[in-house]
Coordinates of C-alpha atoms in Angstrom, one line a residue:
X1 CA 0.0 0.0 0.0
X2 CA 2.8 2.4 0.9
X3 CA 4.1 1.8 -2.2
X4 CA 1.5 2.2 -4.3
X5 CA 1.1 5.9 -2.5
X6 CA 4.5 6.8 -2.9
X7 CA 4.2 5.9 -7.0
X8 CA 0.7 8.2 -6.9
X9 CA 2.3 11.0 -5.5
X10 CA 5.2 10.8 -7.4
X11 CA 2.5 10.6 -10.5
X12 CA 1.0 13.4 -9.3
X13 CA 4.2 15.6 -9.2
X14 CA 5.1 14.4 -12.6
X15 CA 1.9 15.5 -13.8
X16 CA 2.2 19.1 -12.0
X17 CA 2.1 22.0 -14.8
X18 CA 3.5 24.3 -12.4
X19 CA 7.1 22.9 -11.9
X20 CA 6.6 20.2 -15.1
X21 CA 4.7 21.7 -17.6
X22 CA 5.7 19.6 -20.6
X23 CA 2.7 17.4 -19.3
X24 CA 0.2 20.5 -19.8
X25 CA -1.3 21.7 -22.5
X26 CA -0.7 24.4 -24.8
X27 CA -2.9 26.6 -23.7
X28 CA -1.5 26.0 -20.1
X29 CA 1.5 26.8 -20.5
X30 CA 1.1 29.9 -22.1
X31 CA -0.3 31.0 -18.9
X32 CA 2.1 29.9 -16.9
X33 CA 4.5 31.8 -18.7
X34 CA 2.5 34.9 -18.5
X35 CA 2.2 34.2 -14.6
X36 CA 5.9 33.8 -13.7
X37 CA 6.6 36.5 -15.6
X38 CA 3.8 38.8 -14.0
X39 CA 5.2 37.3 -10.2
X40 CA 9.2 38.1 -11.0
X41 CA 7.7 41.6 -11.9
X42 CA 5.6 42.2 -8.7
X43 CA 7.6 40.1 -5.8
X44 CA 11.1 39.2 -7.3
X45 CA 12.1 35.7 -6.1
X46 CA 8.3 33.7 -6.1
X47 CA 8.5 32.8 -9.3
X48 CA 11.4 30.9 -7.9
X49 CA 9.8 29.5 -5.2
X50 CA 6.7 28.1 -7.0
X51 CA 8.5 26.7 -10.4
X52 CA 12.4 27.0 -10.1
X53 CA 15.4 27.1 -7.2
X54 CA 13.5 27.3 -3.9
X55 CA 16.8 28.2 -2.5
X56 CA 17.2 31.5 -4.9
X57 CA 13.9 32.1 -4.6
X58 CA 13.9 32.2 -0.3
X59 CA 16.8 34.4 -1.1
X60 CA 15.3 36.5 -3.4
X61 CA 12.5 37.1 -1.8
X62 CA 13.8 38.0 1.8
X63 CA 15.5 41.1 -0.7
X64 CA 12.7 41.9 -2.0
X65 CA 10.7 42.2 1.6
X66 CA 14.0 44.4 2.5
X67 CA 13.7 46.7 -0.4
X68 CA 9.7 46.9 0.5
X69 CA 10.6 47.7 4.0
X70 CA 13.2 50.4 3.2
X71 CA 10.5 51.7 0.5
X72 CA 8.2 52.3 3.4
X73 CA 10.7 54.0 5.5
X74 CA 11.6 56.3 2.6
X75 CA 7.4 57.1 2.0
X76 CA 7.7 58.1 5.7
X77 CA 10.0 60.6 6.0
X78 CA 8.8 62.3 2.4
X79 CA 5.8 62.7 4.2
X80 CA 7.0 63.3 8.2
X81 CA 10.5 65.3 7.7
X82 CA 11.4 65.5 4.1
X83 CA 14.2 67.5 4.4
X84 CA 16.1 64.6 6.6
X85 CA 15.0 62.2 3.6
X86 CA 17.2 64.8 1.3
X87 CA 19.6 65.6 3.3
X88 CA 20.7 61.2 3.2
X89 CA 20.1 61.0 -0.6
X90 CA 22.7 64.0 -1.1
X91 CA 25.1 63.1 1.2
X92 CA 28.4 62.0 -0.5
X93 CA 28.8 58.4 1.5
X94 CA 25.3 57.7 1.8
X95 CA 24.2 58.3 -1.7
X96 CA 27.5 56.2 -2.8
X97 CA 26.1 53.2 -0.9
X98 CA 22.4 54.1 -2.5
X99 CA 24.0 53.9 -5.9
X100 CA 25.8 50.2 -5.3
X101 CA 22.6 48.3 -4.0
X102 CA 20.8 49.9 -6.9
X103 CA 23.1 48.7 -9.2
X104 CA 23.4 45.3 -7.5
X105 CA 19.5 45.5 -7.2
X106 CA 19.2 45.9 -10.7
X107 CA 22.0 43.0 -11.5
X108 CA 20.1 40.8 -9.4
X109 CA 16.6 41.4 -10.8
X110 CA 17.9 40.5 -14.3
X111 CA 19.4 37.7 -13.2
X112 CA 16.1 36.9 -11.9
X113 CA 13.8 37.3 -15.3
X114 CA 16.9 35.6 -16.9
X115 CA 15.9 32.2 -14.8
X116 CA 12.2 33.1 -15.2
X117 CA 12.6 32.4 -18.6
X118 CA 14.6 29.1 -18.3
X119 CA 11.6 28.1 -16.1
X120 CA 9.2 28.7 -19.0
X121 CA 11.2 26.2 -20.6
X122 CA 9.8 28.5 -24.1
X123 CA 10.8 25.9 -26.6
X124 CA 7.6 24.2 -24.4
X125 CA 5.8 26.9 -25.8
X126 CA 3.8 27.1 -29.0
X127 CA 6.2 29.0 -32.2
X128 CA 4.0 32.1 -32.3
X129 CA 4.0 32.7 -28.8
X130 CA 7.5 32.8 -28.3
X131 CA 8.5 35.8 -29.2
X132 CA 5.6 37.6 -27.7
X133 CA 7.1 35.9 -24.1
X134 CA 10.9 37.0 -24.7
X135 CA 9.1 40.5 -26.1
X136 CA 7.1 41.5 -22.8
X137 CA 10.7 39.4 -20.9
X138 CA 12.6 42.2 -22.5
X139 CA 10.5 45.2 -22.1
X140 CA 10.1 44.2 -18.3
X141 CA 13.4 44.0 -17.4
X142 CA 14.2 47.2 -19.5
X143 CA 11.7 49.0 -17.1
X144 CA 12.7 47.3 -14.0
X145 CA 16.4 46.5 -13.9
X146 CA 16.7 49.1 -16.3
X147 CA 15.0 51.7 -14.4
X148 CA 16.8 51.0 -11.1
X149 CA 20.4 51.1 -13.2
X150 CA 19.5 54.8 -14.8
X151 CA 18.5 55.6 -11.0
X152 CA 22.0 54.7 -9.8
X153 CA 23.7 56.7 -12.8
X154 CA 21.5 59.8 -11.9
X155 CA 22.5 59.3 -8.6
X156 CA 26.1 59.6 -9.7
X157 CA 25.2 62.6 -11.3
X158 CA 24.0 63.8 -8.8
X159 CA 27.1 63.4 -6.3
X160 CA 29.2 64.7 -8.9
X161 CA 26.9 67.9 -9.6
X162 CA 26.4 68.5 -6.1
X163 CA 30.4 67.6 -4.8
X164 CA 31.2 70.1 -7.6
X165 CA 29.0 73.1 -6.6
X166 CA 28.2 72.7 -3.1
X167 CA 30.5 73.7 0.0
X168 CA 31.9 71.4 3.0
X169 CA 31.4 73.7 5.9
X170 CA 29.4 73.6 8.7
X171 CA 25.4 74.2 8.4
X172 CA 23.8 77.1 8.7
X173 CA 21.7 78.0 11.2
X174 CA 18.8 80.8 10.5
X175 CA 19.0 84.2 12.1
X176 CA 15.3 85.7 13.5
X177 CA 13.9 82.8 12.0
X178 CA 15.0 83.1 8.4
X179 CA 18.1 82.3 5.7
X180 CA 19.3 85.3 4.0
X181 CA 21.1 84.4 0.7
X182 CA 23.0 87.0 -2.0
X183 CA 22.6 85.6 -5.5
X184 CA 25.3 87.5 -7.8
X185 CA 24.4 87.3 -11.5
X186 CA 28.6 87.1 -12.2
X187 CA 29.7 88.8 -15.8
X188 CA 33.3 87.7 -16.1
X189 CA 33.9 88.1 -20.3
X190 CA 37.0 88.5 -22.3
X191 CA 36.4 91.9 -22.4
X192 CA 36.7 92.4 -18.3
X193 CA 38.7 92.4 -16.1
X194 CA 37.7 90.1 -13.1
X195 CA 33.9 89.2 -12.2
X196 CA 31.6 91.9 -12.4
X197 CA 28.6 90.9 -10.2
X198 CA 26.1 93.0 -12.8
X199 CA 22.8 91.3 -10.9
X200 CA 22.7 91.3 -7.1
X201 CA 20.1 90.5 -5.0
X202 CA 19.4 89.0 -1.4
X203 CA 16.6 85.8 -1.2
X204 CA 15.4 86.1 2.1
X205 CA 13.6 82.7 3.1
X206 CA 11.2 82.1 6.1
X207 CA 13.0 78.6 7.9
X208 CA 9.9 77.5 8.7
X209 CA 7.2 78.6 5.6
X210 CA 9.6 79.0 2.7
X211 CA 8.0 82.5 2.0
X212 CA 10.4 84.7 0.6
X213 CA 11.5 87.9 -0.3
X214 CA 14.1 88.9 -2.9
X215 CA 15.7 92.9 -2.2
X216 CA 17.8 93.8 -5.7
X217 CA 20.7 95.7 -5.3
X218 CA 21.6 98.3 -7.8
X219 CA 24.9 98.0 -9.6
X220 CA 25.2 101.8 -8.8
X221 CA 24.2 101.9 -5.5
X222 CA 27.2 103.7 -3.9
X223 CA 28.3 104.4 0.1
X224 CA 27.4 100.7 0.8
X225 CA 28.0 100.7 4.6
X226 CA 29.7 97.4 6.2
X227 CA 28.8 95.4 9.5
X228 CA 30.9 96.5 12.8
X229 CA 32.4 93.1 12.2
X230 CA 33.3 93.1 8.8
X231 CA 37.2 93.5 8.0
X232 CA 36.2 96.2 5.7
X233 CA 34.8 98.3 8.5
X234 CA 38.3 99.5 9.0
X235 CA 39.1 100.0 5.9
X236 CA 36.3 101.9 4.6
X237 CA 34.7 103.5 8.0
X238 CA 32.4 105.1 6.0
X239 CA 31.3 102.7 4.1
X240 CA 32.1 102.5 0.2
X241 CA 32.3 106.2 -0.5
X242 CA 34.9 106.9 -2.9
X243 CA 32.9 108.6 -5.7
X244 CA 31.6 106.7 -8.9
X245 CA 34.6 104.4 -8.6
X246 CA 33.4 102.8 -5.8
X247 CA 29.8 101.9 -7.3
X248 CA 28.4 98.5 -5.2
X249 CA 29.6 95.7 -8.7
X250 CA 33.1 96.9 -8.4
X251 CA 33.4 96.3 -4.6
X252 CA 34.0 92.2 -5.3
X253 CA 36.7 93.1 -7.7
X254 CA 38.4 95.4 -5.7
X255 CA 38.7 93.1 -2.7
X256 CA 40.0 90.2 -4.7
X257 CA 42.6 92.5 -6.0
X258 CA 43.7 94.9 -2.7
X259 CA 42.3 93.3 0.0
X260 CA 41.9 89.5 -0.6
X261 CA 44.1 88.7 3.0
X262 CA 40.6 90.1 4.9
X263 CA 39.5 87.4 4.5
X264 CA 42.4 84.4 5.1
X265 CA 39.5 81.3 5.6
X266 CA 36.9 82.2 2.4
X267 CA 37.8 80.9 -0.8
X268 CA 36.3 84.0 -2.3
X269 CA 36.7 87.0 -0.5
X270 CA 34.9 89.2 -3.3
X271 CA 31.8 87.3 -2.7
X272 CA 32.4 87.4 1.2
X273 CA 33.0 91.4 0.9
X274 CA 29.8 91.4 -1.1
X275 CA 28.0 89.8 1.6
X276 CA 29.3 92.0 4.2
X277 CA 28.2 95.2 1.7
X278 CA 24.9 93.5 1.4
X279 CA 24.3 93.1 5.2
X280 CA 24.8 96.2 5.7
X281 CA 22.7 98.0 3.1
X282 CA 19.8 95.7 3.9
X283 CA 20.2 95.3 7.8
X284 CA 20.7 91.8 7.5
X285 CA 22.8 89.1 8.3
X286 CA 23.4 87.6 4.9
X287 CA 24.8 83.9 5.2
X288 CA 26.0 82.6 2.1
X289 CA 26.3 83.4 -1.5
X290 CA 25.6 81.7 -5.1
X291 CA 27.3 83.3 -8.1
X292 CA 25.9 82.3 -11.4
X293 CA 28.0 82.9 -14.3
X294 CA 25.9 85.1 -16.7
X295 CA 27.5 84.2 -19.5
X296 CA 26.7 80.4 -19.2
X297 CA 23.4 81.4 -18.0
X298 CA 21.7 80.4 -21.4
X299 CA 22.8 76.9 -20.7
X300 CA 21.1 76.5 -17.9
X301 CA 17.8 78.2 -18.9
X302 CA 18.3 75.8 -22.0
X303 CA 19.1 72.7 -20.5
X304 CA 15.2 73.5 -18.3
X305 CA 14.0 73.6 -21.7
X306 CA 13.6 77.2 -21.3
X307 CA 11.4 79.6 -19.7
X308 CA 7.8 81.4 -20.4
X309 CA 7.8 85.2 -19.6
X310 CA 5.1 87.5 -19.6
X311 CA 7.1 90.5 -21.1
X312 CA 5.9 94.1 -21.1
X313 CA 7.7 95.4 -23.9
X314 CA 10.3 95.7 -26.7
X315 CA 13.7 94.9 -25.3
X316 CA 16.9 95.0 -27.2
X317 CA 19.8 92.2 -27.9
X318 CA 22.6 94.8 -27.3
X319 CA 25.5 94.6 -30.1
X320 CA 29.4 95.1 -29.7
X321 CA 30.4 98.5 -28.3
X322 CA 31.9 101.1 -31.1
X323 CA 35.5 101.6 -30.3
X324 CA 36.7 104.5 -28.4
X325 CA 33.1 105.9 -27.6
X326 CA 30.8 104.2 -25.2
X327 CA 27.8 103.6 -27.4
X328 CA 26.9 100.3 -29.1
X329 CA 26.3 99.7 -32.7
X330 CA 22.7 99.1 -33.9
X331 CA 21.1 96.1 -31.5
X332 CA 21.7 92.7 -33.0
X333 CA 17.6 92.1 -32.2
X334 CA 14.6 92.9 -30.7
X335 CA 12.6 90.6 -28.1
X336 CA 9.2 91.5 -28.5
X337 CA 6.3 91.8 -26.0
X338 CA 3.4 89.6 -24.7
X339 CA 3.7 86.2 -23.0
X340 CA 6.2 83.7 -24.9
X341 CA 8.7 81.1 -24.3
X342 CA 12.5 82.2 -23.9
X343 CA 15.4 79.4 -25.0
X344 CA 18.7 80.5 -23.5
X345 CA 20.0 82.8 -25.5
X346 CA 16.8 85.0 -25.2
X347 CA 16.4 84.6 -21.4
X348 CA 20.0 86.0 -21.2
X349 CA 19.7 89.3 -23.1
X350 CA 16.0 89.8 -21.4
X351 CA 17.3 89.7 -18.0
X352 CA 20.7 91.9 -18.5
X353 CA 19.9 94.5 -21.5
X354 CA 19.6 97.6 -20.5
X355 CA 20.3 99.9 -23.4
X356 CA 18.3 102.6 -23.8
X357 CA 16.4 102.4 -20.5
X358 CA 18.0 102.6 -16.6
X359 CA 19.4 99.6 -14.5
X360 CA 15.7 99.5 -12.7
X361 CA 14.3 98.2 -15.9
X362 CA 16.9 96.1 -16.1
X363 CA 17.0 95.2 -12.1
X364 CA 12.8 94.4 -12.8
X365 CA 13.1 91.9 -15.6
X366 CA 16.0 90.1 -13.8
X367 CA 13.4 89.6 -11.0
X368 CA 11.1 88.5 -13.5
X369 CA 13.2 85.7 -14.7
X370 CA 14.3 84.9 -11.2
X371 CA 10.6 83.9 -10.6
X372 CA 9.7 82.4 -13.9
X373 CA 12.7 79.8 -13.2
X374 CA 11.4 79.0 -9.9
X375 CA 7.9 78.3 -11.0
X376 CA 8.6 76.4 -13.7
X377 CA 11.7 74.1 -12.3
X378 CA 9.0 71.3 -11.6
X379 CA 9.4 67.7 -10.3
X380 CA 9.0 66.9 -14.5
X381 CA 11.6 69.2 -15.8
X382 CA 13.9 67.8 -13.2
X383 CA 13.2 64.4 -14.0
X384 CA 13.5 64.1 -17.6
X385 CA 16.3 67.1 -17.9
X386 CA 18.8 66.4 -14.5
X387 CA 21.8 65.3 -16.3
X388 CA 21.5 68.4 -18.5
X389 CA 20.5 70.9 -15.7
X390 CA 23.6 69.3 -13.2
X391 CA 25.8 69.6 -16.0
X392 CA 24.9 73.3 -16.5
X393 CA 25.1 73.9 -13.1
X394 CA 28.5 72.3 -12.6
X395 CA 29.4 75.3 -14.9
X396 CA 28.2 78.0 -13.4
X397 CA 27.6 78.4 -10.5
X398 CA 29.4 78.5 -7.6
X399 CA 28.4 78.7 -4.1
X400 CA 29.6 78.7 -0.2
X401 CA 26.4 76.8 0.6
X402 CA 27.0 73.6 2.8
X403 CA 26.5 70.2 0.4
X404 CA 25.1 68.1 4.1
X405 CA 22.3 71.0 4.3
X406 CA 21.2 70.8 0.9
X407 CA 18.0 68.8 2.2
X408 CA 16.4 71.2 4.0
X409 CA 17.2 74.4 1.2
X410 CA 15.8 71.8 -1.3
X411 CA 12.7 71.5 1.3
X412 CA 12.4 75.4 1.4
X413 CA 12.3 75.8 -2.2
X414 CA 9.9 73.0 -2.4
X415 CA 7.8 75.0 0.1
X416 CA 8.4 78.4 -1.5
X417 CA 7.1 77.3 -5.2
X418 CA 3.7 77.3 -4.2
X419 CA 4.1 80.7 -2.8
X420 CA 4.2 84.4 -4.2
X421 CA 7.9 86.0 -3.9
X422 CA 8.0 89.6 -2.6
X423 CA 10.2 92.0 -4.4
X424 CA 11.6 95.2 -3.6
X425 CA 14.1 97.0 -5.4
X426 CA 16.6 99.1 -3.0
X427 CA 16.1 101.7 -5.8
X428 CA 13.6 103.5 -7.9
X429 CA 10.5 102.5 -8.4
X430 CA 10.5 101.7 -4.8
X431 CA 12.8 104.1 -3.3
X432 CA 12.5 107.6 -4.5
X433 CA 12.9 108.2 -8.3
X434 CA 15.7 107.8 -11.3
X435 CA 16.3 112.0 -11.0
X436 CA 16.3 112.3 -7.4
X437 CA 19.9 110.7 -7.0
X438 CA 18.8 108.1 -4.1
X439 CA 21.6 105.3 -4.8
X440 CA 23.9 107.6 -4.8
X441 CA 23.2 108.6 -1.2
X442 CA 20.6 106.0 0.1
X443 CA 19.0 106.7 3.4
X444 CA 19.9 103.9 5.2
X445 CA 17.6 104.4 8.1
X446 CA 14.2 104.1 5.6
X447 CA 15.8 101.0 3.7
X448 CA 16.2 99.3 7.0
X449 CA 12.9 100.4 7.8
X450 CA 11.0 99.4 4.8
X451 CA 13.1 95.9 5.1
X452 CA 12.0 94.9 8.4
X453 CA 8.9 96.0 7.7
X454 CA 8.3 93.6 4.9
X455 CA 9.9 91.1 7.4
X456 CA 7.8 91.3 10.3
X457 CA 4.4 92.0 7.9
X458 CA 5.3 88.4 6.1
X459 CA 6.1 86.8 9.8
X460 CA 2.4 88.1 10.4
X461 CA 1.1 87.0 7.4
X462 CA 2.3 83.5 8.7
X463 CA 0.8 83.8 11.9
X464 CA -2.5 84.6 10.5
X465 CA -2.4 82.0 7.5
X466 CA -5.6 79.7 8.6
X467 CA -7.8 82.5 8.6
X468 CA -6.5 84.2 5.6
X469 CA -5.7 81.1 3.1
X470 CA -9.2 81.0 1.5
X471 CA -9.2 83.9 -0.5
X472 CA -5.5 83.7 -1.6
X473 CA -5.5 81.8 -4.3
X474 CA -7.7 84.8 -5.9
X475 CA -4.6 86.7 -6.2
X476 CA -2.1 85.4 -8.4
X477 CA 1.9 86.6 -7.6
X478 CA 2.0 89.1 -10.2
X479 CA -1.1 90.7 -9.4
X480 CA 0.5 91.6 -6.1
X481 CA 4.2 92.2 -5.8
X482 CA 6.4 93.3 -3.2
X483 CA 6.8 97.1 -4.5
X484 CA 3.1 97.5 -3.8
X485 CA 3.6 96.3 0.0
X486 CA 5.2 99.3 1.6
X487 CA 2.3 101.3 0.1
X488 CA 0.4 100.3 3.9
X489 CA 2.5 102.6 5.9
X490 CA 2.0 106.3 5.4
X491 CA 5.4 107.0 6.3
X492 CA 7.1 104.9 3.4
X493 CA 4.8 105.5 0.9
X494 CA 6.7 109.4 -0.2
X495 CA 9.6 107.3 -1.2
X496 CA 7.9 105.4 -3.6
X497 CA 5.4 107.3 -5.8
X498 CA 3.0 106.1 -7.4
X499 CA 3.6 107.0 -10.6
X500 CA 7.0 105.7 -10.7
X501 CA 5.5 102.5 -10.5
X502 CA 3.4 102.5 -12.9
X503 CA 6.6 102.8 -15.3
X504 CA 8.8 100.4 -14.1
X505 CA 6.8 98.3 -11.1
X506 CA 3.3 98.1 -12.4
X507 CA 0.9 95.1 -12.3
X508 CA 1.0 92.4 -15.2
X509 CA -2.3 93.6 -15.9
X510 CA -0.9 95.9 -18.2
X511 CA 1.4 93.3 -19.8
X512 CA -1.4 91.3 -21.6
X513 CA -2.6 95.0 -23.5
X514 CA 0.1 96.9 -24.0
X515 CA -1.8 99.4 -25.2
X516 CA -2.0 101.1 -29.2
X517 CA 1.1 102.6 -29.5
X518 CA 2.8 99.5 -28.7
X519 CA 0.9 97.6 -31.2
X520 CA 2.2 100.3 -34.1
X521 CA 6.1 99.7 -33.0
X522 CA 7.8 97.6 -35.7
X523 CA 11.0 96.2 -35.6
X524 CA 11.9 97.9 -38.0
X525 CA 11.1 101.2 -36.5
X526 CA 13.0 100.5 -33.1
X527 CA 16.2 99.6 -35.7
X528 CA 15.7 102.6 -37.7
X529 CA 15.5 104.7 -34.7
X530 CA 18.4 102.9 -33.3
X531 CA 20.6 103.7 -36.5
X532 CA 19.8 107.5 -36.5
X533 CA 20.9 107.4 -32.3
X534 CA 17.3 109.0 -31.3
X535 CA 18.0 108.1 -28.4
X536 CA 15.2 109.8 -26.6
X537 CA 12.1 108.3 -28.8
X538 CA 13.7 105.2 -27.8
X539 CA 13.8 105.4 -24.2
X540 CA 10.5 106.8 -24.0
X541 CA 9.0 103.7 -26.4
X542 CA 11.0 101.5 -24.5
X543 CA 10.2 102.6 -20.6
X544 CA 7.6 100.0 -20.1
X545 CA 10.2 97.1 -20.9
X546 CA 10.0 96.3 -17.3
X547 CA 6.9 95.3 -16.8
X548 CA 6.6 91.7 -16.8
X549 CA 5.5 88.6 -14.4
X550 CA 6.1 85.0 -14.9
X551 CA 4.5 83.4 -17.9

């Protein structure tokens, strides 16, 4: 009897279409197929364990349960402390060991489908259904193993981007509650001698909200005060006064050349002079600096796959200056108004032209495109355009900001996307006008005013958000920019007339119609005009070329 049971079962395994499916029919083992396939896909290592190696397939799946419980670990802390979660992917050892299991992940998943297949056993399998099988075998693993590979190699991008550009000093720690950064806009060409930091501007973030407020900085802005604690408060006691020579841009130069020993630990002291002029205008402790190289700007506006603007009018691509005078020839080309999309090379001229009109035009449309990038540097562009965007960065720009931080700044800009960015220009429109002389002597008591002012009204803000964040979304950023803000206090408001704004500062409202005698300007006119040197028709056609908002 026992041995007629043990020749059953044995029978029975034989005849098993699972682990012996030459027994099965066609139509069976089609299936099958389809099955181990779909189970290698969804819990790596059971197809193993029902039809294969056991032993692999044990193995396999107590990986797989590790990856799953690591998975969940990682979904946590997006959703409890994201910036922790960052702060472990960018961290040079930690991302090194992230990038060898997902390589080794992805070897060992291909190895997997690999043995899937010799399970199938497909010459079992009927002529026409065979290359459907090793078809959907391929594009699985190309998804899976290949996914999981192309995640490692970002990864190394990553490191190398962020090794490249980032800092190794110690983290930053707010001040009052908030992270004060000076973005240079550095123009270093052939032409020049050292970097001339053309666009300046202080980002100041809220740690705790990502609200944030950018203050330009004139390139003219003259008798720039410095901190008690600066170096350069010795040096210049009275701040940067020495005439037109000692305009804010030149200041980073002038260090690197005279006075680099100030400061012995930086390995920029322009850009730490820069800081110290900076906190001292503003009234604010400014932490750390990024200098983006203008002229490999376009790259980077390229490699996002550029960037929509909402101009307000007719701005010109400035050509080569005419030797020995200090105009230009005849501009190379004209970007028009209305709302399109920029590539690099556009972007670029847009945010530093400023022929024909003053630096406030210019300082405006910088802001502009300051925004426009932020808004539209999404989860998708990022995705499908790192390696060119990290490559560009790599390139151009160069920072003091620590690389073991970069989680929670990455967290804050997450957080400030969704929110409108204040502006205020330490200049007309928003300080006095373009004849009354203001950056040439500032009054530094109303700037530091009007800053902490727009500090302690967005700390309010913030404080009152549940009861104001219904109606919010009913004004969009544009409609409600940081120039208008001061206009609440009576005692500000002189310093800011209205009908300055209206040329430079004024709501995008105005953007979308620019009105008749914009829609009669040709190019052709604005060259003509340029070629004869009427100068004066120009500006005045041209003065509403800072008006603009993020398309």
């Amino acid at each position: 009897m026992g041995q007629k049971n043990m020749h059953h079962d044995g029978a029975g395994m034989l005849t098993d279409p699972v682990r012996n499916p030459q027994t099965a029919p066609s139509g069976v083992r089609t299936k099958r197929a389809f099955i181990l396939l779909l189970l290698t896909l969804v819990l790596p290592g059971s197809a193993q364990v029902v039809a294969g190696n056991r032993r692999l397939g044990r193995r396999a799946l107590q990986v797989t349960f590790t990856v799953w419980f690591f998975v969940a670990v990682a979904l946590v802390l997006a959703l409890t402390n994201r910036a922790l979660l960052v702060n472990i992917v960018t961290n040079g050892w930690a991302s090194f060991i992230l990038m060898v299991v997902l390589v080794l992940l992805a070897a060992g998943w291909a190895l997997l489908f690999l043995n899937t297949l010799r399970i199938i056993r497909p010459p079992l399998l009927e002529r026409r259904m065979r290359p459907l099988v090793a078809g959907l075998l391929a594009v699985l693993m190309v998804g899976t193993s290949g996914g999981l590979a192309y995640g490692a190699y970002m990864l190394n991008v990553s490191r190398s981007a962020f090794g490249t550009i980032f800092a190794s000093g110690p983290s930053l720690d707010p001040v009052d509650g908030r992270y004060n950064f000076m973005l240079m806009g550095g123009d270093a060409g052939e032409d020049r001698t050292g970097l001339r930091p053309d666009s300046m501007s202080v980002i100041s973030v809220d740690a705790k909200t990502g609200k944030s407020i950018t203050f330009s900085l004139p390139r003219n802005f003259q008798n720039a005060p410095f901190p008690a604690d600066s170096p350069l408060a010795d040096i210049y006691p009275s701040g940067y006064n020495c005439g037109d020579e000692c305009i804010l841009n030149s200041l980073y130069q002038t260090v690197m050349e005279n006075h680099a020993d100030l400061y012995p630990e930086s390995a920029d002291p322009g850009a730490e002079a820069m800081m110290d002029a900076a906190s001292g205008i503003l009234g604010l402790d400014v932490q750390a600096y990024v200098i983006v190289d203008m002229e490999g700007f376009s790259t980077l506006v390229d490699a996002m796959g550029g960037i929509t603007i909402n101009a307000g009018g007719w701005v010109p691509i400035t050509a080569g200056e005419i030797p020995g005078t200090n105009r230009h020839y005849p501009p190379d080309g004209w970007i028009p108004p209305g709302t399109q999309k920029m590539d690099g090379y556009t972007a670029l001229w847009y945010a530093r032209s400023r022929e024909f009109v003053t630096d406030y035009h210019r300082i405006a449309r910088q802001q502009c495109v300051q925004q426009a990038m932020v808004a539209q540097l999404d989860p998708a562009t990022l995705l499908t355009r790192f390696q060119a965007i990290a490559a560009a960065g790599e390139q151009i720009v160069k920072t003091d900001l620590p690389q073991d931080q970069l989680g929670s700044f990455l967290d804050l800009a997450l957080k400030a996307k969704g929110q409108p960015m204040e502006r205020l220009t330490i200049g007309p429109p928003d300080f006095g006008t373009a004849a009354d002389n203001f950056v040439t002597y500032p009054d530094f008591d109303l700037i530091h005013a009007r800053v902490a002012q727009m500090i302690s009204g967005q700390a309010a803000a913030a404080e009152e958000a549940p009861a104001e964040e219904a109606p919010a979304p009913e004004a969009p950023a544009e409609e409600a920019p940081a120039e208008q803000a001061p206009a609440d206090d009576s005692a500000a408001a002189p310093e800011a007339p209205t009908d300055n704004s209206t040329d430079i500062g004024a709501e995008s409202g105005a953007v979308a119609d620019p009105g008749t005698a914009q829609e009669e300007i040709t190019v052709e006119y604005l060259q003509y005009l340029a070629e004869i040197q009427d100068d004066a028709t120009l500006s005045t056609l041209l003065d509403n070329n800072g008006v603009c908002s993020p398309g």
